[in-house]
XYZ file of C-alpha atoms in Angstrom:
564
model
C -4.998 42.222 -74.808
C -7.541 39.522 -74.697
C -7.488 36.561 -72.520
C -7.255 34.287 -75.443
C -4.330 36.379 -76.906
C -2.290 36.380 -73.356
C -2.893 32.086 -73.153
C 0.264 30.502 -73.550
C 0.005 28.827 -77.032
C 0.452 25.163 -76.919
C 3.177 23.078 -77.808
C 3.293 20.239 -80.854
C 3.617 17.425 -78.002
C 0.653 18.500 -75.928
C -1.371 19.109 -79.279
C -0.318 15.477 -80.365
C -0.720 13.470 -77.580
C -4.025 14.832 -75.755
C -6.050 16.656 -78.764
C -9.233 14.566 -79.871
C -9.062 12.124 -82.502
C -10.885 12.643 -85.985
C -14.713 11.872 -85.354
C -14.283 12.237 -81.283
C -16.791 15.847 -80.903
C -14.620 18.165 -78.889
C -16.301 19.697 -74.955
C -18.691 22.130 -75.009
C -16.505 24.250 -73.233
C -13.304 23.722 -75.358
C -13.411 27.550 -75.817
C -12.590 28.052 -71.629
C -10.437 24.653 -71.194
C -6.986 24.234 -71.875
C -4.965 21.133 -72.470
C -2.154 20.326 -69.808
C 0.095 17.194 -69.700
C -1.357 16.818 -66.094
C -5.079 16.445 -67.699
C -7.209 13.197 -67.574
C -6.861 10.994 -71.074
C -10.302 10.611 -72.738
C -10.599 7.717 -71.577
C -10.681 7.475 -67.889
C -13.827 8.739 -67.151
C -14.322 10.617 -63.755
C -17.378 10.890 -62.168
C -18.912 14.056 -61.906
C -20.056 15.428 -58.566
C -22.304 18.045 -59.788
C -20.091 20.894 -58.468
C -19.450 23.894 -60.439
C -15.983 24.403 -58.672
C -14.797 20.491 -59.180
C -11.268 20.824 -60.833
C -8.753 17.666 -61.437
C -5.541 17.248 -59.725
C -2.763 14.937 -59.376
C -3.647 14.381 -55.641
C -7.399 13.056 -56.906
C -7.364 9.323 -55.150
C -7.854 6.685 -57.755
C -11.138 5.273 -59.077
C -9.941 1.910 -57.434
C -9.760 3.738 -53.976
C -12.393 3.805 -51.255
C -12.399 6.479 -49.155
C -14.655 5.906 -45.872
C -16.749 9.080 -45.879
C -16.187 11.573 -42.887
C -18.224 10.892 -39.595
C -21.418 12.906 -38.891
C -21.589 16.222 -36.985
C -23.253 14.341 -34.194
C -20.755 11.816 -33.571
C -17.725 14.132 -33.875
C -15.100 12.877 -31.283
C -12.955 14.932 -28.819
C -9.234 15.646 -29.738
C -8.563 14.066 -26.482
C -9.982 10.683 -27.136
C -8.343 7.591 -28.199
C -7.365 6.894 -31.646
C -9.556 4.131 -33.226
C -6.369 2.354 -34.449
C -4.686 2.351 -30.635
C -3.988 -0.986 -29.214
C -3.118 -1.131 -26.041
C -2.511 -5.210 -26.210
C 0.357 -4.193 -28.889
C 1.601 -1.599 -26.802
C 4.121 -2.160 -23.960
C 4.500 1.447 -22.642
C 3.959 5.020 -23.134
C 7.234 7.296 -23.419
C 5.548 11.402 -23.286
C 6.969 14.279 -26.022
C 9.394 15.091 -22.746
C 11.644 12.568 -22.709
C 11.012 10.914 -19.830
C 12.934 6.808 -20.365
C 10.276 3.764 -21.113
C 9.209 2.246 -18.269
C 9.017 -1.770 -18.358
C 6.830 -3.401 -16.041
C 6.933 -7.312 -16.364
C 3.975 -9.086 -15.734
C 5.813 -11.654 -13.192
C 6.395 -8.776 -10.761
C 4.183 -8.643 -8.193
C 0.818 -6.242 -8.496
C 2.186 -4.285 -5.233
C 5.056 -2.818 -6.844
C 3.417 -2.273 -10.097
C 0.866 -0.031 -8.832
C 3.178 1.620 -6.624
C 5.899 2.610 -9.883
C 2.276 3.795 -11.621
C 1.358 5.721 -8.547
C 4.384 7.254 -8.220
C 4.281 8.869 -12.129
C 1.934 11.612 -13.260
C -0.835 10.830 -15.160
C 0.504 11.926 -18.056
C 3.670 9.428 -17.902
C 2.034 6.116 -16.978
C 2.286 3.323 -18.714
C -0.578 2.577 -21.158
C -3.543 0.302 -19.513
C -3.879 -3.470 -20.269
C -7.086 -4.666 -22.434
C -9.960 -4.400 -20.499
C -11.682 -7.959 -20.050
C -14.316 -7.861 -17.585
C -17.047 -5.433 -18.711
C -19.715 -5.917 -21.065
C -20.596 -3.762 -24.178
C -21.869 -0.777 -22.452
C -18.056 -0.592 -20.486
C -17.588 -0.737 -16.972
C -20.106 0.490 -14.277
C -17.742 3.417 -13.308
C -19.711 4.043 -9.947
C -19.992 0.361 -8.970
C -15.887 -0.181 -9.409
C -15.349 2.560 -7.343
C -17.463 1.743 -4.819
C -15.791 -2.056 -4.833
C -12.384 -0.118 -4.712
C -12.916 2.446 -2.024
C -14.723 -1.146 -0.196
C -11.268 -2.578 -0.944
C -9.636 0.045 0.409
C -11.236 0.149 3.484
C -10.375 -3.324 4.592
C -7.213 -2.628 4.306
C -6.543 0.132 5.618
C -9.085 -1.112 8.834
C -6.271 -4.019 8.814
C -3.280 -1.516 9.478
C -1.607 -1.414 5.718
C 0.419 1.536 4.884
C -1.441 4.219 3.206
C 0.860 3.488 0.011
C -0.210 0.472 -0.228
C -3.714 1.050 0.187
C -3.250 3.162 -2.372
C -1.616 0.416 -4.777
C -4.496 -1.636 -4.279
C -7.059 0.544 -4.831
C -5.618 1.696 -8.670
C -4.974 -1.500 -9.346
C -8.891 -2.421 -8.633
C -9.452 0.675 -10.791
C -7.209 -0.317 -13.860
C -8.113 -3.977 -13.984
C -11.563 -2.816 -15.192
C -10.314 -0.411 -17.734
C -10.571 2.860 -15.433
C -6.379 3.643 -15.692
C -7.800 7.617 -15.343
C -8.100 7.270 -11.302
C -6.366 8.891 -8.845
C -6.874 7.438 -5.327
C -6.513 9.323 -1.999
C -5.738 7.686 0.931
C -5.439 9.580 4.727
C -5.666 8.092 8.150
C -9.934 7.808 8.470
C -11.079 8.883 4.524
C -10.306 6.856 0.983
C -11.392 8.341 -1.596
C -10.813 8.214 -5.295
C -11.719 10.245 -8.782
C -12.023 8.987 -12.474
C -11.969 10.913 -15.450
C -12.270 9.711 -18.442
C -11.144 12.065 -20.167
C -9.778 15.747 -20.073
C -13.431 17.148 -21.948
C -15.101 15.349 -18.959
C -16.642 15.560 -15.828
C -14.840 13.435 -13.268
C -16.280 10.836 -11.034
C -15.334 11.180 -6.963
C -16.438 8.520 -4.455
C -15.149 8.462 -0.489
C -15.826 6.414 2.183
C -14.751 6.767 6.140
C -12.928 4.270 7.667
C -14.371 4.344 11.185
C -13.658 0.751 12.997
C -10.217 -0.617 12.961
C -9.428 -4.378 13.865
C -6.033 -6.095 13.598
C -6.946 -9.151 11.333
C -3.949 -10.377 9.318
C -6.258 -13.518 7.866
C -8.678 -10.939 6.863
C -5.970 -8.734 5.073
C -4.534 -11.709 3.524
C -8.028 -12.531 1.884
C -8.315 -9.222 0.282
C -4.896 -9.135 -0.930
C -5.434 -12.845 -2.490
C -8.729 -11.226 -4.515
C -6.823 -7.870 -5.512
C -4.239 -10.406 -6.915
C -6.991 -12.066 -8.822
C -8.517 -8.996 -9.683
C -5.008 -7.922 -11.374
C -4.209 -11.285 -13.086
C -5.419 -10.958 -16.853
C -5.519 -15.220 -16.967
C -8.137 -14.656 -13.844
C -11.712 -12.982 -15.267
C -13.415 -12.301 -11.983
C -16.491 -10.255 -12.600
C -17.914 -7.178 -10.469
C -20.948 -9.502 -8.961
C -17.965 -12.328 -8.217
C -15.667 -9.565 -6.776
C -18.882 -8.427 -5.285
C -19.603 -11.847 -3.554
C -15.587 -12.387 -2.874
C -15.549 -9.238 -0.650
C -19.009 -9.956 1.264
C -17.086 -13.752 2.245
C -14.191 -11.753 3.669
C -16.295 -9.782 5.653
C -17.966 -12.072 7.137
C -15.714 -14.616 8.256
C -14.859 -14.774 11.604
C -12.010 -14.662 13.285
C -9.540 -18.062 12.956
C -8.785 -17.732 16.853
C -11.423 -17.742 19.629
C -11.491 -15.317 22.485
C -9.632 -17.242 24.563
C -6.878 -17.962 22.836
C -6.281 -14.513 22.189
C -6.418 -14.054 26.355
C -3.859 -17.005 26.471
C -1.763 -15.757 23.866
C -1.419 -12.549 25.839
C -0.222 -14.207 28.052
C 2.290 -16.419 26.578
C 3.358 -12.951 24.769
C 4.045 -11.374 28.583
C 5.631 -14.199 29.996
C 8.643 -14.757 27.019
C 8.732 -10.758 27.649
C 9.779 -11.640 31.069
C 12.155 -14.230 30.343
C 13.506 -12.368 28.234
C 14.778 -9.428 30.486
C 15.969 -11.966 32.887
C 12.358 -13.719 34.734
C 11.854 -16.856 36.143
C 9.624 -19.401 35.951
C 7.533 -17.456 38.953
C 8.120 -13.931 37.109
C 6.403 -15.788 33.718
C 3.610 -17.289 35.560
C 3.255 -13.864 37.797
C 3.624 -11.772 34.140
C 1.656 -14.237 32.117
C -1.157 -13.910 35.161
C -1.425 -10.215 34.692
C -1.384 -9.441 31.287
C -4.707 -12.393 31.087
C -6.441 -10.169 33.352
C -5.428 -7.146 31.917
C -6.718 -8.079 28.625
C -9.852 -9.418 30.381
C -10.493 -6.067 31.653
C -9.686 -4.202 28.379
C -12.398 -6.678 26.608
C -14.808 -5.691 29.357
C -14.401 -1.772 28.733
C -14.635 -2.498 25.244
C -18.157 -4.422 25.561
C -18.875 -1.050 27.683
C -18.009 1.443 24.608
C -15.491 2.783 26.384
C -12.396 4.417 24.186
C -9.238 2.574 23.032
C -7.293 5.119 25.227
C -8.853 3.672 28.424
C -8.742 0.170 27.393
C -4.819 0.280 27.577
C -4.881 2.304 30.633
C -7.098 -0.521 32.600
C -4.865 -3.219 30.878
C -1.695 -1.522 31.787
C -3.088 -1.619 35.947
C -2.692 -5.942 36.460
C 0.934 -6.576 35.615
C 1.790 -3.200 37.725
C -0.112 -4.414 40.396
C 1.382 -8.030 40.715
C 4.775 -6.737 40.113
C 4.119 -4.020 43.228
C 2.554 -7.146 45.468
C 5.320 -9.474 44.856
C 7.538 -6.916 45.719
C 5.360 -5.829 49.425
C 5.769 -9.378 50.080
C 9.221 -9.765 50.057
C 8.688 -12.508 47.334
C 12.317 -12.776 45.869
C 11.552 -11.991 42.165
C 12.233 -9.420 39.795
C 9.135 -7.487 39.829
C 10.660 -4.988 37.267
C 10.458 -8.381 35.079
C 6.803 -8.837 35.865
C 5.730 -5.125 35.083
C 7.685 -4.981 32.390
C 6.777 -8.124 30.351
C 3.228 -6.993 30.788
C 3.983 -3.515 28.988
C 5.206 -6.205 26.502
C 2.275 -7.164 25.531
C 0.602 -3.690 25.278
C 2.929 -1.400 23.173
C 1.176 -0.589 19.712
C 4.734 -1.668 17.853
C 1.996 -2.772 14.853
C 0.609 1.434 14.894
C 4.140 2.466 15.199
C 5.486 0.704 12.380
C 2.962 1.897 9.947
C 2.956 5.532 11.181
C 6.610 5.524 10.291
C 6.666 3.819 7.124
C 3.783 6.488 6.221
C 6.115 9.169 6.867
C 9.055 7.724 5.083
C 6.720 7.202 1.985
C 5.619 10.909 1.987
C 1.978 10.506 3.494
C 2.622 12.874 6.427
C -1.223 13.626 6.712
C -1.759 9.565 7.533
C 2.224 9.240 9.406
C 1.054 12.134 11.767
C -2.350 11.006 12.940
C -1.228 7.746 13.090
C 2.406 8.350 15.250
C -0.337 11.125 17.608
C -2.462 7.467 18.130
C 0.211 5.448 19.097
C 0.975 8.651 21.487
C -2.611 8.542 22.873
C -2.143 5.015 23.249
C 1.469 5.002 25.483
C -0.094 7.800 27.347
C -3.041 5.479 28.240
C -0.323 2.907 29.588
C 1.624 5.646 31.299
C -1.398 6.627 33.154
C -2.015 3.217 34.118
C 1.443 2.395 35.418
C 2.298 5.335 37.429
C -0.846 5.270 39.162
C -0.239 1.749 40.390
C 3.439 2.800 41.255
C 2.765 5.975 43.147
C 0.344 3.826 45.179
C 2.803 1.239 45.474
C 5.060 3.548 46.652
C 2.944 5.335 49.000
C 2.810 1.542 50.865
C 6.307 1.055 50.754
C 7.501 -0.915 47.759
C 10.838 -0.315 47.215
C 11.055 -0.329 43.481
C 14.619 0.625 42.292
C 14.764 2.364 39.121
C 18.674 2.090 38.682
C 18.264 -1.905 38.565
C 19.512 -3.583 35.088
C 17.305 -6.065 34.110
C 19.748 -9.053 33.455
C 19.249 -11.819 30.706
C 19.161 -15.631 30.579
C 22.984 -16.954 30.611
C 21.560 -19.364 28.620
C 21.104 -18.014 24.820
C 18.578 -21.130 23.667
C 16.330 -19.784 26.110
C 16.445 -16.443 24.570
C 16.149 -17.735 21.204
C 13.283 -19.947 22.778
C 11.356 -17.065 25.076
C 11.862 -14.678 21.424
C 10.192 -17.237 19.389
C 7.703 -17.535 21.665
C 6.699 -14.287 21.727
C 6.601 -13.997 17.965
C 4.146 -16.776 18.541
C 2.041 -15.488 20.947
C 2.053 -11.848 19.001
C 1.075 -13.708 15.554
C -1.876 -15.221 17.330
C -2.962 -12.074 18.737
C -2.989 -10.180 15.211
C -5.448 -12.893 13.959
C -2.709 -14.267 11.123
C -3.473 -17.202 9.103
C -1.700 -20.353 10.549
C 0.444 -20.982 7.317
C 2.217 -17.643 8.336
C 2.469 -18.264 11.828
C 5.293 -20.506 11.744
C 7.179 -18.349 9.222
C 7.277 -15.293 11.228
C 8.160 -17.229 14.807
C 11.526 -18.001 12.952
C 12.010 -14.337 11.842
C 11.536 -13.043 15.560
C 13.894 -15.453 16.472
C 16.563 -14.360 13.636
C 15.826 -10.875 14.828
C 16.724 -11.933 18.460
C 20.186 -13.589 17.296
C 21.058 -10.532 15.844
C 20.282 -8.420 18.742
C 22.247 -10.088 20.807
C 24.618 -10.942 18.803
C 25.462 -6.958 18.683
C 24.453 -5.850 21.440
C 25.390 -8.418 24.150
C 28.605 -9.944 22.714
C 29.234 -7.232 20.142
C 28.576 -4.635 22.500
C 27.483 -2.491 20.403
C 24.380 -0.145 21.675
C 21.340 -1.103 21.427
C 19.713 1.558 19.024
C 22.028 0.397 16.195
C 21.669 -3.166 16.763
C 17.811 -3.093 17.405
C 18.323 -0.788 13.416
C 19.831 -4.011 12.341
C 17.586 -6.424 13.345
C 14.403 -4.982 12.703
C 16.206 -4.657 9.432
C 16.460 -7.764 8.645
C 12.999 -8.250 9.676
C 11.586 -6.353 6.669
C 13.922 -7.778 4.234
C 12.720 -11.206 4.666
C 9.320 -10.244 5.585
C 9.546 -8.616 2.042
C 10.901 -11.655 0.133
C 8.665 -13.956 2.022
C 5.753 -11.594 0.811
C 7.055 -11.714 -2.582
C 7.363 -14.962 -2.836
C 3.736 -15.854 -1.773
C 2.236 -12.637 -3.495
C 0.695 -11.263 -0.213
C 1.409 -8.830 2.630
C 4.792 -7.862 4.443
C 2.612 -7.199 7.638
C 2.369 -10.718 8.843
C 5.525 -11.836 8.367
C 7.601 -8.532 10.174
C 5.201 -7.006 12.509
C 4.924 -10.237 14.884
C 8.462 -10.961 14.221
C 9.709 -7.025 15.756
C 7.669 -8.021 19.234
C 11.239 -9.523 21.182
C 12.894 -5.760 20.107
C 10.165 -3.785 21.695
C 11.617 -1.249 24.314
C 9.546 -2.654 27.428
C 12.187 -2.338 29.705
C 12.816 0.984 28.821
C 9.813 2.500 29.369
C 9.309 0.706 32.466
C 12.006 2.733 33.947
C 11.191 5.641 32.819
C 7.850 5.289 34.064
C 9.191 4.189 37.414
C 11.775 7.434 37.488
C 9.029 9.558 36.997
C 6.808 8.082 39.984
C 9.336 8.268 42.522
C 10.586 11.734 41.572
C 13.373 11.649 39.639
C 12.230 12.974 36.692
C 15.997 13.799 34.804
C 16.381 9.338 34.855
C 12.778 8.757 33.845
C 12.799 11.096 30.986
C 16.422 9.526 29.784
C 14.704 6.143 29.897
C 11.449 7.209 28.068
C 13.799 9.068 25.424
C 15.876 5.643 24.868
C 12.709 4.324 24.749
C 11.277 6.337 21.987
C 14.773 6.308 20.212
C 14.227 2.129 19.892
C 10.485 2.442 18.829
C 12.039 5.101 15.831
C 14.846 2.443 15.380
C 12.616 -0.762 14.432
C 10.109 1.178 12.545
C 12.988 2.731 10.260
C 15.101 -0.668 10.142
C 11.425 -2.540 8.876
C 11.110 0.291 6.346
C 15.110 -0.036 5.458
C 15.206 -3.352 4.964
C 11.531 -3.202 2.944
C 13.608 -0.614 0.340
C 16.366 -2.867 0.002
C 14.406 -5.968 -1.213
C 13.114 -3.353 -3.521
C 16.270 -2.417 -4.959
C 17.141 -6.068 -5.820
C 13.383 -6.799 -7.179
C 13.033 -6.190 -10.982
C 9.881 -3.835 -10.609
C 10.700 -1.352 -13.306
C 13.294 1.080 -14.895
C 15.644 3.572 -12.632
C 13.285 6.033 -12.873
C 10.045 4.503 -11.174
C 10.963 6.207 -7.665
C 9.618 9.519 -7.629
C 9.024 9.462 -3.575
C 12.136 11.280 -2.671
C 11.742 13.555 -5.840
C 8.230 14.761 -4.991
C 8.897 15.226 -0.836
C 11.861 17.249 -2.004
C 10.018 19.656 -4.272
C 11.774 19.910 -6.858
């Protein structure tokens, strides 16, 4: 059977309705074609493409129809680029194939906690980036915004931030000029950070080493105002400008002069004094001491000498006055004396952050930084006891079972607390608008301490929980509410809870032998320091929770340390 035999003969509609007219000459290859009710009419006319294999469907696009042709072999982009019809500016966020809920992040909410919910995700789950705004057509300088960022970084973490928030900062440096591929890496002396654009790529890592470390709230403040800027899509702030923003910062000095730092350390000592029951004599004798003791520390600091025996020579003045005042039968508390100088010396600032680090999950940066503050107390330790063994040797009779008493009048405690918030604000170099703000919250901390603890009687690790507390909840909302830092407004404020009468004992236990009541006292001691750095963190949470920063499932913290 031949092929034209086995065709299926045509019907009297197809014949009809798509043969040629009479006069129209039929194709040359009308012998091979066949007439279907899907064919062309005569006509449409389609353009031939020269093609022996060209055949004419019903999914041919339309004459009418453009079709942009195919890009080149040489510009052939990755499967893991970003779709030419993606707009970030039309989309709010990015829910991944596993189900994970849509995460909201107003714009109103603060840049801290925005970064930190980002942080927190995989890189997979965050949130698309905003439209880049401050690059030109060649894109962003990808090594010159990561050097400004790990810059950025540095200051703060120089200042005494928490590593988390380092961290915050430094991705949100990264994602205000378009890098939202950066993963930032923060530990107690190294920042660094890596971009990739994308998975086909080669990523880009930067560090730097943070090497010098100064307590300057003003300075912190400054970088925290230009991150703000940085993050503000109404604010266009250009690399040279962020450039030239950062170069101001670091070179503007200090708001206080040396000796008002010397005086403040003094003013801190003395309220320490009052507080655990002083005098006028035991604030001038404490306020004397802790002068020269910071004298001296300056002096072994001009020398190059370490931080660990800058405390211990600092530590030697108030334990020396308190040990003379005591040889000459002066009547005065010279427990008072000694201990509102260790006052002024405990690193509550280093403690604070080393805890918070821990609680946060950055136990690399929470253990070096708790082992400093160790380094640090054993520098006073060494100072102390060797001015009360030698005090003992000449016959001081220093009794280590003595309470300290307080003030029966509570204004003066409220009055001696706020001073020492004053004094400590000073000597962390704040900026004066913040000064006033956190001598009230030392002294709401103090009303709740005793509150509890002397007319509650309640003991003093829970109530110094509660006040330090409430110390990072309004340092938090006060932070919020200006768009800065929690530091200045809750570490000056925690200075009237420090345990300085605790450790005193326990150092004076230890000298005179009786090691089982010196180690109780340096325990309670160390129990108080873990109480206020826990009740800051506590009460920084539980802002949080009442902040609108993002959907129930931004806190992966607890999720990740767990491991599962």
């Amino acid at each position: 059977m031949t092929d034209a035999e086995d065709r299926k003969p045509q019907s009297d509609e197809a014949r009809s309705a798509f043969t040629p007219p009479s006069g129209v000459a039929a194709p040359a290859e009308a012998e091979s074609s066949t007439t279907s009710e899907f064919a062309v009419p005569e006509g449409l006319a389609v353009p031939a493409t020269g093609t022996e294999s060209e055949t004419t469907s019903e999914f041919a696009v339309p004459d009418g129809l453009d079709v942009p042709p195919p890009p080149s072999e040489g510009a052939e982009g990755s499967a893991f680029s970003t779709p030419s019809t993606y707009s970030a500016k039309q989309t709010a966020a990015f829910t991944p194939a596993s189900g994970i809920p849509l995460v909201s992040l107003a714009k109103d909410v603060p840049w801290q906690d925005r970064m930190r919910t980002m942080l927190r995700m995989p890189v997979t789950e965050r949130p698309a980036p905003e439209p880049v705004q401050r690059h030109d057509e060649t894109g962003p300088a990808v090594p010159r915004v990561l050097d400004l960022t790990l810059r950025i970084g540095e200051l703060l973490l120089a200042g005494g931030e928490g590593a988390e928030d380092v961290e915050a900062a430094m991705f949100a440096v990264c994602r205000s000029y378009g890098l939202d591929r950066c993963e930032p890496n923060v530990t107690f002396t190294l920042l660094s950070i890596s971009h990739q654009p994308s998975l086909v790529d080669d990523p880009v890592t930067a560090s730097r080493t943070v090497r010098r470390r100064s307590p300057d709230y003003t300075r912190l403040a400054a970088v925290y105002q230009l991150v703000d800027d940085l993050s503000d899509d109404e604010t266009h702030v250009s690399l040279e400008e962020a450039y030239r923003r950062l170069a101001e910062i670091r070179r503007n000095r200090h708001p206080y002069p040396g000796w008002a730092l010397t005086l403040a350390s003094g003013l801190l000592a003395g309220a320490a004094s009052v507080l655990v029951g002083g005098g006028f004599l035991v604030f001038v004798a404490a306020a004397a001491g802790a002068m020269l003791g910071d004298r001296l520390a300056w002096l072994c600091a001009g020398r190059g000498l370490p931080e660990f025996y800058q405390f211990t020579v600092a530590a030697m003045p108030p334990a020396a006055i308190g040990v003379a005042l005591t040889l000459a039968h002066v009547d005065v508390k010279a427990s008072a004396v000694i201990t509102g100088g260790l006052f002024a010396l405990l690193p509550g600032r280093a403690l604070v952050a080393g805890v918070q680090d821990g609680l946060t999950g950055f136990y690399i940066t929470a253990s070096a930084r708790l082992l400093e503050v160790l380094y640090f107390f054993v520098g006073i330790v060494a100072g102390v006891l060797t001015v009360l063994y030698f005090g003992v040797q000449l016959g001081a009779r220093l009794n280590p079972d003595a309470k300290l008493g307080v003030s029966d009048d509570p204004l003066w405690q409220i009055a001696a607390s706020m001073l020492l918030s004053l004094a400590f604000a000073v000597l962390l170099q704040q900026e004066r608008s913040t000064v006033l703000m956190a001598t009230l919250n030392g002294g709401v901390a103090w009303v709740v301490y005793g509150a509890m603890h002397y007319t509650g009687d309640i003991s003093p690790v829970a109530s110094t929980t509660a006040a330090a507390g409430l110390v990072g909840l309004f340092g938090q909302l006060l932070a919020r509410y200006r768009f800065a830092s929690a530091l200045p407004y809750t570490t000056a404020a925690i200075g009237p809870l420090l345990p300085g009468s605790a450790t005193y004992f326990g150092l004076l236990g230890i000298a005179q032998n009786e090691v089982e009541s010196g180690l109780t006292s340096l325990t309670k001691a160390v129990a108080l320091a873990m109480a206020i750095a826990i009740g800051v963190n506590l009460g920084s949470e539980i802002s949080r929770i009442f902040l609108r920063i993002g959907s129930a499932e931004k806190r992966r913290a607890a999720k990740r340390t767990r491991g599962f």
